[in-house]
Coordinates of N, CA and C in Angstrom, one line a residue:
X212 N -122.7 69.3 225.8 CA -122.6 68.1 224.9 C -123.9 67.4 224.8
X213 N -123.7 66.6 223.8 CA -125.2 65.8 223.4 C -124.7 64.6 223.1
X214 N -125.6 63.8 224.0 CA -125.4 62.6 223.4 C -126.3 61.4 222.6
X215 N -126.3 60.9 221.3 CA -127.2 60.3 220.8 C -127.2 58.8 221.0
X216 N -128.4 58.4 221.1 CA -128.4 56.7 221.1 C -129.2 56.3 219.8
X217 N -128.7 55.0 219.4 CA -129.7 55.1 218.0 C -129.7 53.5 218.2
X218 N -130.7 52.8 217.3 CA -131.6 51.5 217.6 C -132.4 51.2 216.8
X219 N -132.7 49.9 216.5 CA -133.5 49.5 215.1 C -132.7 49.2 214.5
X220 N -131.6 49.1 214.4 CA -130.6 48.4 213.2 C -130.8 46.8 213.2
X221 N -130.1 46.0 212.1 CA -130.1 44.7 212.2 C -130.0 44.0 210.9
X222 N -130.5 42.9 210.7 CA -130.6 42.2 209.6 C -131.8 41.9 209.0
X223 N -132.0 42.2 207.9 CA -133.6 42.0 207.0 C -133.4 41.5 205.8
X224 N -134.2 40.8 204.9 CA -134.0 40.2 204.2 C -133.9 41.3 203.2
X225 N -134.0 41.1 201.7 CA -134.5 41.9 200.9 C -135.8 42.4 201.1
X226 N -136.3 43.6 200.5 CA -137.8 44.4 200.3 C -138.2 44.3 201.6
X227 N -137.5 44.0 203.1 CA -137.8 43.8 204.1 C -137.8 45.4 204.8
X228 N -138.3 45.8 205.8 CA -138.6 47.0 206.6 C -137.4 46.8 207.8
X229 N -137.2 48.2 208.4 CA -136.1 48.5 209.5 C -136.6 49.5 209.7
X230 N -136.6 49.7 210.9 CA -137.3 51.3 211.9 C -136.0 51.7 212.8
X231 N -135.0 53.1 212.4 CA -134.3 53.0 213.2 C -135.1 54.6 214.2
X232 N -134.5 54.7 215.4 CA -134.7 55.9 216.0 C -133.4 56.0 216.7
X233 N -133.4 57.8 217.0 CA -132.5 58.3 217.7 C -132.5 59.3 218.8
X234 N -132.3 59.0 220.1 CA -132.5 59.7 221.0 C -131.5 60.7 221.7
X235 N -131.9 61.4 222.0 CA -130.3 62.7 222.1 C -130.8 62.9 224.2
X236 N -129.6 63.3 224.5 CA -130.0 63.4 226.1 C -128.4 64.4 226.2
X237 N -128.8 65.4 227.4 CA -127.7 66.0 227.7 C -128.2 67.3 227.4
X238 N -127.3 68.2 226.8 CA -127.7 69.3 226.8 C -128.6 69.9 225.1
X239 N -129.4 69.3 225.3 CA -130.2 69.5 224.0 C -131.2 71.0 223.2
X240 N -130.3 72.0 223.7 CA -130.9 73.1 223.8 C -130.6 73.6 222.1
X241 N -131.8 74.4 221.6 CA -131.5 74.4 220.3 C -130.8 73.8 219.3
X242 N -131.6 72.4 219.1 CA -131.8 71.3 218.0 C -131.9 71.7 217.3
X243 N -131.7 72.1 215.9 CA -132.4 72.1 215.0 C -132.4 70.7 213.7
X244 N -131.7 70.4 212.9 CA -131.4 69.9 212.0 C -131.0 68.6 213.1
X245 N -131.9 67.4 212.5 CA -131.2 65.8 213.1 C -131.5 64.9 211.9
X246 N -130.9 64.0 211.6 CA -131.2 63.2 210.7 C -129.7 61.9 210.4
X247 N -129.6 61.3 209.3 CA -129.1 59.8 209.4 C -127.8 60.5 208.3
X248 N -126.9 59.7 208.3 CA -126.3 59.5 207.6 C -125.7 58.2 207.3
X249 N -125.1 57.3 206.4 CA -124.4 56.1 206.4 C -123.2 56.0 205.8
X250 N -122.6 54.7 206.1 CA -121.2 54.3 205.1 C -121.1 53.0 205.4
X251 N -120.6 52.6 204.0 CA -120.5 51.1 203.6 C -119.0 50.9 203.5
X252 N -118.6 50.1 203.3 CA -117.3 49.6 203.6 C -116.8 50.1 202.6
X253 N -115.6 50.7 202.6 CA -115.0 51.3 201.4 C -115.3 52.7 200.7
X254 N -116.7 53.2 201.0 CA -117.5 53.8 200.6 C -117.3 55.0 201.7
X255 N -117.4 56.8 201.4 CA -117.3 57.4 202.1 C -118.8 57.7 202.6
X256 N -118.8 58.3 204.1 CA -120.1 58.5 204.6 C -120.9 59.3 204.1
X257 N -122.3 59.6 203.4 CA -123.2 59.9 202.4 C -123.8 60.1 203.6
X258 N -125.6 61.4 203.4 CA -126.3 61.7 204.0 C -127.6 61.1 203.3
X259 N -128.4 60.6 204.4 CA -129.8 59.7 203.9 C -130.9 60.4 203.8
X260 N -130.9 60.9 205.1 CA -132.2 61.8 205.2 C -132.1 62.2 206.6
X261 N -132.7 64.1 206.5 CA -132.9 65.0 207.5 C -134.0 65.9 207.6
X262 N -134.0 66.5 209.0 CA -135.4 66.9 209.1 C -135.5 68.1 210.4
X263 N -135.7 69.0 209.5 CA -135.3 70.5 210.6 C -136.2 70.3 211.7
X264 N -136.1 71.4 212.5 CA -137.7 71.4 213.9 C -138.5 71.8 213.5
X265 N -138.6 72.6 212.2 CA -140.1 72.7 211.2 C -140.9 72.0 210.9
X266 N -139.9 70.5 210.6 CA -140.3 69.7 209.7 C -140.0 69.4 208.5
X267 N -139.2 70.3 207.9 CA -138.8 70.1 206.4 C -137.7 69.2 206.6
X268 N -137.8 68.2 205.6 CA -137.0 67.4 205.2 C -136.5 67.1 203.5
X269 N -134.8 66.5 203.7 CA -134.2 66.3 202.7 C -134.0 64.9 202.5
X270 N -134.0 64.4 201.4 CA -133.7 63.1 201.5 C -132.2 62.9 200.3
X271 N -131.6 61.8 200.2 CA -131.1 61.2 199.8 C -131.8 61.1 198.2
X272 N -131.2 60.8 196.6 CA -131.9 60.3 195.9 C -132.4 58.4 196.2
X273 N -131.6 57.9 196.8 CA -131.6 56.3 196.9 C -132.1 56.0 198.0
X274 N -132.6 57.8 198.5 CA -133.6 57.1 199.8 C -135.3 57.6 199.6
X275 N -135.3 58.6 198.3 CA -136.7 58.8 198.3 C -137.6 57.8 197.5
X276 N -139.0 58.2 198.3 CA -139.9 56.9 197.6 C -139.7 55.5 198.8
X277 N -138.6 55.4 199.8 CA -138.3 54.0 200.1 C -138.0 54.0 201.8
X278 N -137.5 55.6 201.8 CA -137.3 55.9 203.5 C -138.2 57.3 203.9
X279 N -138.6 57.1 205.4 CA -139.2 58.1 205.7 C -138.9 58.6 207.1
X280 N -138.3 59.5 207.1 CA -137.6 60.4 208.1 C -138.8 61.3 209.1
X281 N -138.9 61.3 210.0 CA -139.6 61.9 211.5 C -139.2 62.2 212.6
X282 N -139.9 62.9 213.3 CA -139.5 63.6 214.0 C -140.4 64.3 215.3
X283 N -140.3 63.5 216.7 CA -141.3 64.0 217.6 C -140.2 65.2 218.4
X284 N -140.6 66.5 218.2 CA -140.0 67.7 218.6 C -140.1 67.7 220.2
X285 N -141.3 66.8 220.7 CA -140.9 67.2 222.3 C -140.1 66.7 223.2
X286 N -139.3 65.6 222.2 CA -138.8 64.0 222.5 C -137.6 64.4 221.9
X287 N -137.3 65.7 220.7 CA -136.3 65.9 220.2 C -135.7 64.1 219.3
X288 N -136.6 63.4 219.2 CA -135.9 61.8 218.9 C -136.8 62.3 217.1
X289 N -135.6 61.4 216.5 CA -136.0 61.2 215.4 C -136.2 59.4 214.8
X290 N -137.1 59.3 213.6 CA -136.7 58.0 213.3 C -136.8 57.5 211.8
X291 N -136.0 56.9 211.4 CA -136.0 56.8 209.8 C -136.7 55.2 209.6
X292 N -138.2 55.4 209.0 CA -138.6 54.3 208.5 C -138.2 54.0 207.4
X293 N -137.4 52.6 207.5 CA -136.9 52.1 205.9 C -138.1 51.0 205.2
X294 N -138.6 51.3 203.9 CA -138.8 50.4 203.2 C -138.0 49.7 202.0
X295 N -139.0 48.4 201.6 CA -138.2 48.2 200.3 C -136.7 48.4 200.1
X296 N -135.9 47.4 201.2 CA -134.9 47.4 201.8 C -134.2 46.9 200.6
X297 N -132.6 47.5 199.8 CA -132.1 46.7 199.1 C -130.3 46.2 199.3
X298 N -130.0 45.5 199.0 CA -128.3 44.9 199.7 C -127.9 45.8 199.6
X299 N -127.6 46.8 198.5 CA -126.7 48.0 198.5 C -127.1 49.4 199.8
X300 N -128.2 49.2 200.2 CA -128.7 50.0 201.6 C -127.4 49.1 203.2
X301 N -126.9 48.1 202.8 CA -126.3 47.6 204.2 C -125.2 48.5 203.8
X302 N -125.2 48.9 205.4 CA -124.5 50.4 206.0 C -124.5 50.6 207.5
X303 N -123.6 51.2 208.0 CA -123.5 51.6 209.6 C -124.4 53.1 209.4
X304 N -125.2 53.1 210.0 CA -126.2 54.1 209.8 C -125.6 54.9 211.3
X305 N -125.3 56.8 210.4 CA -125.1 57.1 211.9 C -126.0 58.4 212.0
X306 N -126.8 58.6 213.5 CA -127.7 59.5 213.6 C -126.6 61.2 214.0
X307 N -127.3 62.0 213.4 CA -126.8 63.3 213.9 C -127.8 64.6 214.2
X308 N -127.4 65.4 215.4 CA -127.7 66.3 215.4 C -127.4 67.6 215.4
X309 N -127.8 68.7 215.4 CA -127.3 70.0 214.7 C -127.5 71.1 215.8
X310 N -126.9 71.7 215.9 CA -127.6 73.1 216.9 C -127.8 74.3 215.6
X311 N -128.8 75.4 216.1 CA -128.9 76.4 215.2 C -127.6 77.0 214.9
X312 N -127.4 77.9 213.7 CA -126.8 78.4 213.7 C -126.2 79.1 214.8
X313 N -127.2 80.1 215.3 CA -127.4 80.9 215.7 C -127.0 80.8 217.0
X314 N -126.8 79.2 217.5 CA -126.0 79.2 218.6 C -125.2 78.5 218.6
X315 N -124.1 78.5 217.7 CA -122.9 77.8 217.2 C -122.6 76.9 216.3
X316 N -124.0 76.4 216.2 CA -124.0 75.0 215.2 C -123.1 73.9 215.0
X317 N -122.8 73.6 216.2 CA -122.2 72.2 216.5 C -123.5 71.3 216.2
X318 N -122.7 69.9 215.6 CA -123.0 68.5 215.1 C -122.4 67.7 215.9
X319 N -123.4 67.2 216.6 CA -123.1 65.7 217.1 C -123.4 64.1 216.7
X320 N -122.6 63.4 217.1 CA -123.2 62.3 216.2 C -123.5 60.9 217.1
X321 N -123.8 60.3 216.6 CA -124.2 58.9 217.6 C -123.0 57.8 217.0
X322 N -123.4 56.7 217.7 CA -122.4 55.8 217.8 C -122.6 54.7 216.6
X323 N -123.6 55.2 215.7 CA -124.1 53.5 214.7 C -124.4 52.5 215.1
X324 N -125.0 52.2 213.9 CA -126.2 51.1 213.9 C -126.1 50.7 213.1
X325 N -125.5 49.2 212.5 CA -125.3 48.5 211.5 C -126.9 47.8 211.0
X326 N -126.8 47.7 209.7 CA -127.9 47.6 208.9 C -127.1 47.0 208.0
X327 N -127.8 45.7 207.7 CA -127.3 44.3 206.9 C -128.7 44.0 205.8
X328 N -129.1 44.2 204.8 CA -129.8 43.6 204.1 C -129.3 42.5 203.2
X329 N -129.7 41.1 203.6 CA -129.6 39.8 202.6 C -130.3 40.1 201.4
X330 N -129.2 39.3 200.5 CA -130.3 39.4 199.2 C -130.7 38.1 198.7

């Protein structure tokens, strides 16, 4: 099992900044794929942005140009810098992680992190 903690959520005004990270503990043996996903009230959960152990990453269209996804591999922790924060971004942001294929590819997920932007 894996378990994630995630942090940096909160309240920001508009065009304001949020730094979330996610830290995984437990059995963390072939990571590959970790990254964010969100959902807004009513709204089904959408993917923001991800980031293999290579480093390749995918983003969202409504997250590129504005979020930036990373990734310290020794720390297996990831963290999504948000800029140019806008009301339609407030969302329970929830972090996930992936195993390879290759060794079953279970997804685990964290517990959320509410993200409020004022407008």
């Amino acid at each position: 099992q894996v378990q994630l903690v995630e942090s940096g959520g909160g309240l920001v005004q508009a065009g304001g900044s949020l730094r979330l990270s996610c830290t995984p503990s437990g059995s963390i043996f072939s990571i590959n794929a970790m990254g964010w996903y969100r959902q807004a009230p009513g709204k089904q959960r959408e993917l923001v942005a991800a980031i293999t152990s290579g480093g390749s990453t995918n983003y969202a269209d409504s997250a590129k140009g504005r979020f930036t996804i990373s990734r310290d591999n020794a720390k297996n922790t990831v963290h999504l810098q948000m800029n140019s924060l806008k009301a339609e971004d407030t969302a329970i942001y929830y972090c996930y992680a992936q195993r390879a294929a290759l060794v079953g590819g279970q997804r685990y997920w964290g517990q959320g992190t509410q993200v409020t932007v004022s407008s």
